[in-house]
Amino acid sequence: MPTRRTLIKAAAAAGLFTPFGGFAASPAKAEGAPAFRFGIIADPQYAPFPPKPGGSRYYANSLWKLSEAIGTFNGQDLQFVATLGDIIDRNWDSFGDILPIYDTLRHDHFFVLGNHDYEVGQDYLRSVVRTVGMPRAYYDFSGGGYRFIVIDGNDVSLFAPPAGDPRLEIAAERLAKLKETGAENAHSWNGSLSDEQFAWLGRTIEEAKNAGEKVIVLSHYPVYPDNMHNLWDSERIVELLTGHDHVVAFFNGHNHAGNYGEVAGTHFVNFQGMVETPAHNAYAVLEVYEDRLEISGFGREPSRSLRIGATRDA
């Protein structure tokens, strides 16, 4: 059986991801059945260390939690599984412990990178994307009448670009301006999109529209509702996404407590962090129907039913 690495690296070699499994929604599916299903994990944030005194993050426990989640996913008919960033908490060697667990997943898998994935030291910053098998830090893939757009909120930040990269100066300027305004999300552990990536996001949304595809955006960082964990440039992203009727949802992690909001028919779902608590897991399976998304939460993750185009149809 091909592993996560062989599947994803083959796509990386081609410079793109193809539609997941070549799948297209089929009228032959049983009446009332979803068009397709996929799994979501947020913030395993693994490290081989005990929790900090008084802290709530149980880093080492994420190995068994991830194994449990993958056991659930492997027992279901899914098109893919996506992890919404912070695969590790720190230290380069942590990747070597957790990535082999992903190789036991029988479904295609897609990664988003988070801020903690870059807590590996200057010598390894350029190797993170390649090591997890991503084609690039931001990319898109299609299937079942949907375009999934993975954005990179680490693009302009104080921690992901290597020393000497001009994006570090841009990040410092953006953060300083936010601090001047007293912005809630003016923290060094958040980030933003480069103007180049923001333009790409707009083009990709338009390409999906022209192809007759609905859009779901996958991110590590939230953008709505207002929160201390949000991307520095969350306002322009929300404005872009909610200006398009075919953008159905924005899924993210980063805020381990979870969150939810809706603007103009676009759902913003913050999935809870797997790393939190010593014994309770958090992950989800999503079912995609013509008129709604059904989120089945496991452990601490709540279940939700999200109508597609609810506000726009009102």
Coordinates of C-alpha atoms in Angstrom, one line a residue:
M1 CA 0.0 0.0 0.0
P2 CA 1.4 3.5 -0.8
T3 CA 2.2 5.5 2.2
R4 CA 1.5 9.2 2.9
R5 CA 5.0 10.1 1.8
T6 CA 4.8 8.3 -1.6
L7 CA 1.3 9.6 -2.4
I8 CA 2.1 13.2 -1.4
K9 CA 5.6 13.3 -2.8
A10 CA 4.4 12.0 -6.1
A11 CA 2.0 15.0 -6.2
A12 CA 4.8 17.3 -5.1
A13 CA 7.1 16.1 -7.9
A14 CA 4.4 17.0 -10.4
G15 CA 4.0 20.4 -8.7
L16 CA 0.3 20.0 -7.9
F17 CA -2.4 17.9 -6.3
T18 CA -4.9 16.2 -8.6
P19 CA -8.6 15.7 -7.7
F20 CA -8.8 13.4 -4.7
G21 CA -9.1 9.9 -5.9
G22 CA -10.3 11.3 -9.3
F23 CA -13.6 11.4 -7.4
A24 CA -16.7 13.2 -8.8
A25 CA -20.1 13.4 -7.1
S26 CA -22.2 10.7 -8.7
P27 CA -26.0 10.4 -9.1
A28 CA -25.6 6.7 -8.5
K29 CA -25.1 7.3 -4.8
A30 CA -27.9 6.0 -2.6
E31 CA -30.7 8.5 -2.1
G32 CA -30.0 10.7 1.0
A33 CA -26.3 9.8 1.1
P34 CA -23.7 12.5 1.2
A35 CA -21.8 13.3 -2.0
F36 CA -18.5 12.6 -0.2
R37 CA -16.9 12.5 3.3
F38 CA -13.6 13.6 4.7
G39 CA -11.8 13.8 8.1
I40 CA -10.4 16.8 10.0
I41 CA -7.6 17.0 12.6
A42 CA -6.4 20.2 14.3
D43 CA -3.3 20.8 16.3
P44 CA -1.8 17.5 17.4
Q45 CA 1.1 19.6 18.4
Y46 CA 3.2 16.6 19.4
A47 CA 6.5 16.8 21.4
P48 CA 8.1 14.2 23.6
F49 CA 7.8 16.3 26.7
P50 CA 5.4 16.5 29.7
P51 CA 3.0 19.3 30.0
K52 CA 4.2 22.6 31.5
P53 CA 3.2 22.9 35.2
G54 CA -0.3 24.2 35.3
G55 CA -0.7 23.9 31.5
S56 CA -3.4 22.1 29.5
R57 CA -1.4 20.9 26.6
Y58 CA -0.4 17.2 26.8
Y59 CA 2.1 17.1 24.0
A60 CA 3.2 13.4 24.2
N61 CA -0.4 12.1 24.4
S62 CA -1.0 13.3 20.8
L63 CA 0.6 10.1 19.5
W64 CA -2.1 7.8 20.9
K65 CA -4.8 10.4 20.1
L66 CA -3.7 10.6 16.5
S67 CA -3.6 6.8 16.3
E68 CA -7.1 6.6 17.7
A69 CA -8.3 9.2 15.2
I70 CA -6.7 7.4 12.3
G71 CA -8.3 4.1 13.5
T72 CA -11.7 5.8 13.2
F73 CA -10.9 7.3 9.8
N74 CA -9.6 4.0 8.4
G75 CA -12.9 2.3 9.3
Q76 CA -14.9 4.8 7.3
D77 CA -15.4 5.6 3.6
L78 CA -13.5 8.9 3.3
Q79 CA -12.1 10.7 0.3
F80 CA -9.2 12.3 2.4
V81 CA -8.1 13.6 5.8
A82 CA -6.7 17.1 6.4
T83 CA -4.6 18.3 9.4
L84 CA -5.0 22.0 10.0
G85 CA -1.5 22.8 11.3
D86 CA 0.7 22.4 14.3
I87 CA 1.7 18.8 13.6
I88 CA 4.4 19.3 16.2
D89 CA 5.0 21.6 19.1
R90 CA 8.8 22.0 18.7
N91 CA 12.0 20.3 17.9
W92 CA 12.9 18.9 14.4
D93 CA 13.1 15.3 15.7
S94 CA 9.4 15.4 16.6
F95 CA 8.5 15.1 13.0
G96 CA 10.2 11.7 13.0
D97 CA 8.0 10.4 15.8
I98 CA 4.6 11.6 14.4
L99 CA 4.8 11.4 10.7
P100 CA 5.1 7.6 10.6
I101 CA 1.7 7.4 12.3
Y102 CA 0.2 9.3 9.4
D103 CA 1.6 6.5 7.1
T104 CA -0.9 4.1 8.7
L105 CA -3.8 6.2 7.2
R106 CA -5.4 4.4 4.2
H107 CA -6.9 7.6 2.8
D108 CA -5.1 10.5 1.0
H109 CA -3.9 13.1 3.4
F110 CA -3.3 16.9 3.1
F111 CA -1.4 19.1 5.5
V112 CA -1.7 22.7 6.5
L113 CA 1.3 24.1 8.4
G114 CA 1.0 26.1 11.7
N115 CA 3.3 28.3 13.7
H116 CA 4.6 25.5 15.9
D117 CA 5.7 23.5 12.8
Y118 CA 8.4 26.1 12.4
E119 CA 9.7 25.8 16.0
V120 CA 12.6 23.8 14.6
G121 CA 15.6 26.2 14.4
Q122 CA 17.1 28.2 11.5
D123 CA 18.8 25.2 10.0
Y124 CA 15.6 23.4 9.3
L125 CA 13.1 26.2 8.3
R126 CA 13.5 25.6 4.5
S127 CA 12.9 21.9 5.0
V128 CA 9.6 21.9 6.7
V129 CA 7.4 21.9 3.6
R130 CA 9.4 19.2 1.9
T131 CA 9.6 17.0 5.0
V132 CA 5.8 16.7 5.4
G133 CA 5.4 16.1 1.7
M134 CA 3.6 19.2 0.7
P135 CA 4.0 20.5 -2.9
R136 CA 4.3 24.1 -1.5
A137 CA 3.2 26.0 1.5
Y138 CA -0.1 27.0 -0.1
Y139 CA -1.9 25.0 -2.8
D140 CA -5.3 23.7 -3.9
F141 CA -7.0 20.5 -4.9
S142 CA -10.4 19.5 -6.3
G143 CA -13.0 16.8 -6.2
G144 CA -16.7 16.1 -5.8
G145 CA -17.6 19.6 -7.2
Y146 CA -15.4 21.4 -4.6
R147 CA -12.2 23.3 -4.7
F148 CA -10.2 23.0 -1.4
I149 CA -7.8 25.9 -1.0
V150 CA -5.0 25.6 1.5
I151 CA -3.6 28.9 2.6
D152 CA -0.3 29.6 4.4
G153 CA -0.7 32.1 7.3
N154 CA 3.0 31.7 8.1
D155 CA 3.9 33.4 4.9
V156 CA 4.6 36.8 6.3
S157 CA 5.5 36.1 10.0
L158 CA 8.3 36.5 12.4
F159 CA 9.2 32.8 12.6
A160 CA 8.7 31.0 9.3
P161 CA 10.9 33.0 6.8
P162 CA 14.6 32.2 7.2
A163 CA 17.1 34.9 8.4
G164 CA 17.6 37.6 5.8
D165 CA 14.2 37.0 4.1
P166 CA 12.5 40.4 3.3
R167 CA 9.2 39.0 4.6
L168 CA 10.6 39.3 8.1
E169 CA 10.7 43.1 7.8
I170 CA 7.2 43.2 6.3
A171 CA 6.0 41.1 9.2
A172 CA 7.6 43.4 11.8
E173 CA 5.9 46.4 10.2
R174 CA 2.5 44.8 10.1
L175 CA 2.7 43.7 13.7
A176 CA 3.9 47.1 14.8
K177 CA 0.9 48.8 13.1
L178 CA -1.5 46.4 14.7
K179 CA -0.1 47.0 18.1
E180 CA -0.5 50.7 17.6
T181 CA -4.2 50.2 17.1
G182 CA -4.5 47.9 20.1
A183 CA -5.6 45.0 17.9
E184 CA -6.6 41.9 19.8
N185 CA -4.6 39.7 17.4
A186 CA -1.4 41.7 17.5
H187 CA 0.8 38.8 18.7
S188 CA 4.1 37.5 17.4
W189 CA 2.8 34.0 17.2
N190 CA 0.2 34.9 14.5
G191 CA 1.1 35.7 10.9
S192 CA -0.4 36.9 7.5
L193 CA -0.6 36.3 3.8
S194 CA 1.9 37.9 1.5
D195 CA 0.3 40.2 -1.1
E196 CA 1.3 37.6 -3.7
Q197 CA -0.5 34.8 -1.9
F198 CA -3.6 37.0 -1.4
A199 CA -3.7 37.6 -5.1
W200 CA -3.3 33.9 -5.8
L201 CA -6.2 33.2 -3.4
G202 CA -8.5 35.6 -5.3
R203 CA -7.5 34.0 -8.6
T204 CA -8.1 30.5 -7.3
I205 CA -11.5 31.4 -6.0
E206 CA -12.4 32.8 -9.5
E207 CA -11.0 29.7 -11.2
A208 CA -13.2 27.5 -9.0
K209 CA -16.3 29.6 -9.9
N210 CA -15.5 29.3 -13.6
A211 CA -15.2 25.5 -13.1
G212 CA -18.6 25.4 -11.3
E213 CA -17.0 24.3 -8.0
K214 CA -17.9 25.4 -4.5
V215 CA -15.0 26.4 -2.3
I216 CA -13.8 25.4 1.2
V217 CA -10.6 27.1 2.5
L218 CA -8.3 25.3 4.9
S219 CA -6.1 27.3 7.2
H220 CA -4.2 27.0 10.4
Y221 CA -5.2 30.5 11.7
P222 CA -8.8 31.8 12.1
V223 CA -10.0 34.9 10.5
Y224 CA -13.5 35.2 12.0
P225 CA -15.0 35.9 14.6
D226 CA -12.6 38.5 16.1
N227 CA -10.1 36.7 18.3
M228 CA -6.6 37.0 19.6
H229 CA -5.5 34.1 17.4
N230 CA -6.7 35.6 14.1
L231 CA -4.4 36.3 11.1
W232 CA -3.1 39.8 11.1
D233 CA -4.8 40.5 7.8
S234 CA -8.0 38.7 8.6
E235 CA -10.3 41.6 7.6
R236 CA -9.2 41.6 3.9
I237 CA -9.5 37.8 3.8
V238 CA -13.1 37.8 5.2
E239 CA -14.1 40.5 2.8
L240 CA -12.7 38.5 -0.1
L241 CA -14.3 35.2 0.9
T242 CA -17.7 36.6 1.7
G243 CA -17.9 38.4 -1.6
H244 CA -18.3 35.1 -3.4
D245 CA -21.5 33.0 -3.2
H246 CA -19.6 29.8 -4.0
V247 CA -17.3 30.0 -0.9
V248 CA -19.0 27.7 1.5
A249 CA -16.7 27.5 4.5
F250 CA -13.4 28.3 6.1
F251 CA -11.9 25.7 8.4
N252 CA -9.0 26.3 10.8
G253 CA -7.3 25.3 14.1
H254 CA -4.8 27.4 16.2
N255 CA -7.3 28.5 18.8
H256 CA -7.5 25.2 20.7
A257 CA -10.8 26.1 22.4
G258 CA -12.6 26.1 19.1
N259 CA -15.0 28.8 17.7
Y260 CA -17.7 29.4 15.1
G261 CA -19.1 32.3 13.1
E262 CA -21.0 33.0 9.9
V263 CA -20.9 35.9 7.5
A264 CA -23.1 36.2 4.4
G265 CA -23.6 32.5 4.2
T266 CA -19.9 31.5 4.6
H267 CA -19.3 29.4 7.7
F268 CA -16.1 29.9 9.8
V269 CA -15.3 26.8 11.9
N270 CA -12.4 26.7 14.3
F271 CA -11.8 23.0 15.2
Q272 CA -10.6 22.2 18.7
G273 CA -7.0 21.3 19.4
M274 CA -6.1 17.6 19.8
V275 CA -3.3 18.5 22.1
E276 CA -5.5 19.8 24.9
T277 CA -6.5 17.7 27.9
P278 CA -4.8 14.5 29.1
A279 CA -7.5 11.9 28.0
H280 CA -10.0 13.5 25.7
N281 CA -9.5 13.5 21.9
A282 CA -10.8 16.0 19.3
Y283 CA -11.3 15.3 15.6
A284 CA -14.2 15.2 13.1
V285 CA -15.7 13.6 10.0
L286 CA -17.5 15.9 7.6
E287 CA -20.3 14.8 5.2
V288 CA -20.9 17.0 2.2
Y289 CA -24.5 17.2 0.9
E290 CA -26.0 19.4 -1.8
D291 CA -27.6 21.7 0.8
R292 CA -25.5 21.3 3.9
L293 CA -22.3 20.2 5.6
E294 CA -22.7 17.8 8.5
I295 CA -19.8 17.8 11.0
S296 CA -19.7 14.7 13.3
G297 CA -17.4 15.6 16.2
F298 CA -15.4 13.0 18.2
G299 CA -14.3 13.6 21.8
R300 CA -14.4 17.3 22.6
E301 CA -15.2 18.4 19.1
P302 CA -18.9 19.4 18.8
S303 CA -21.1 18.2 16.0
R304 CA -22.7 20.9 13.7
S305 CA -25.1 21.1 10.8
L306 CA -24.2 23.9 8.4
R307 CA -26.6 24.9 5.7
I308 CA -25.0 25.9 2.4
G309 CA -26.1 29.4 1.4
A310 CA -28.3 29.9 4.4
T311 CA -28.1 33.7 4.6
R312 CA -27.9 34.3 0.9
D313 CA -31.1 32.4 0.4
A314 CA -33.0 34.3 3.1

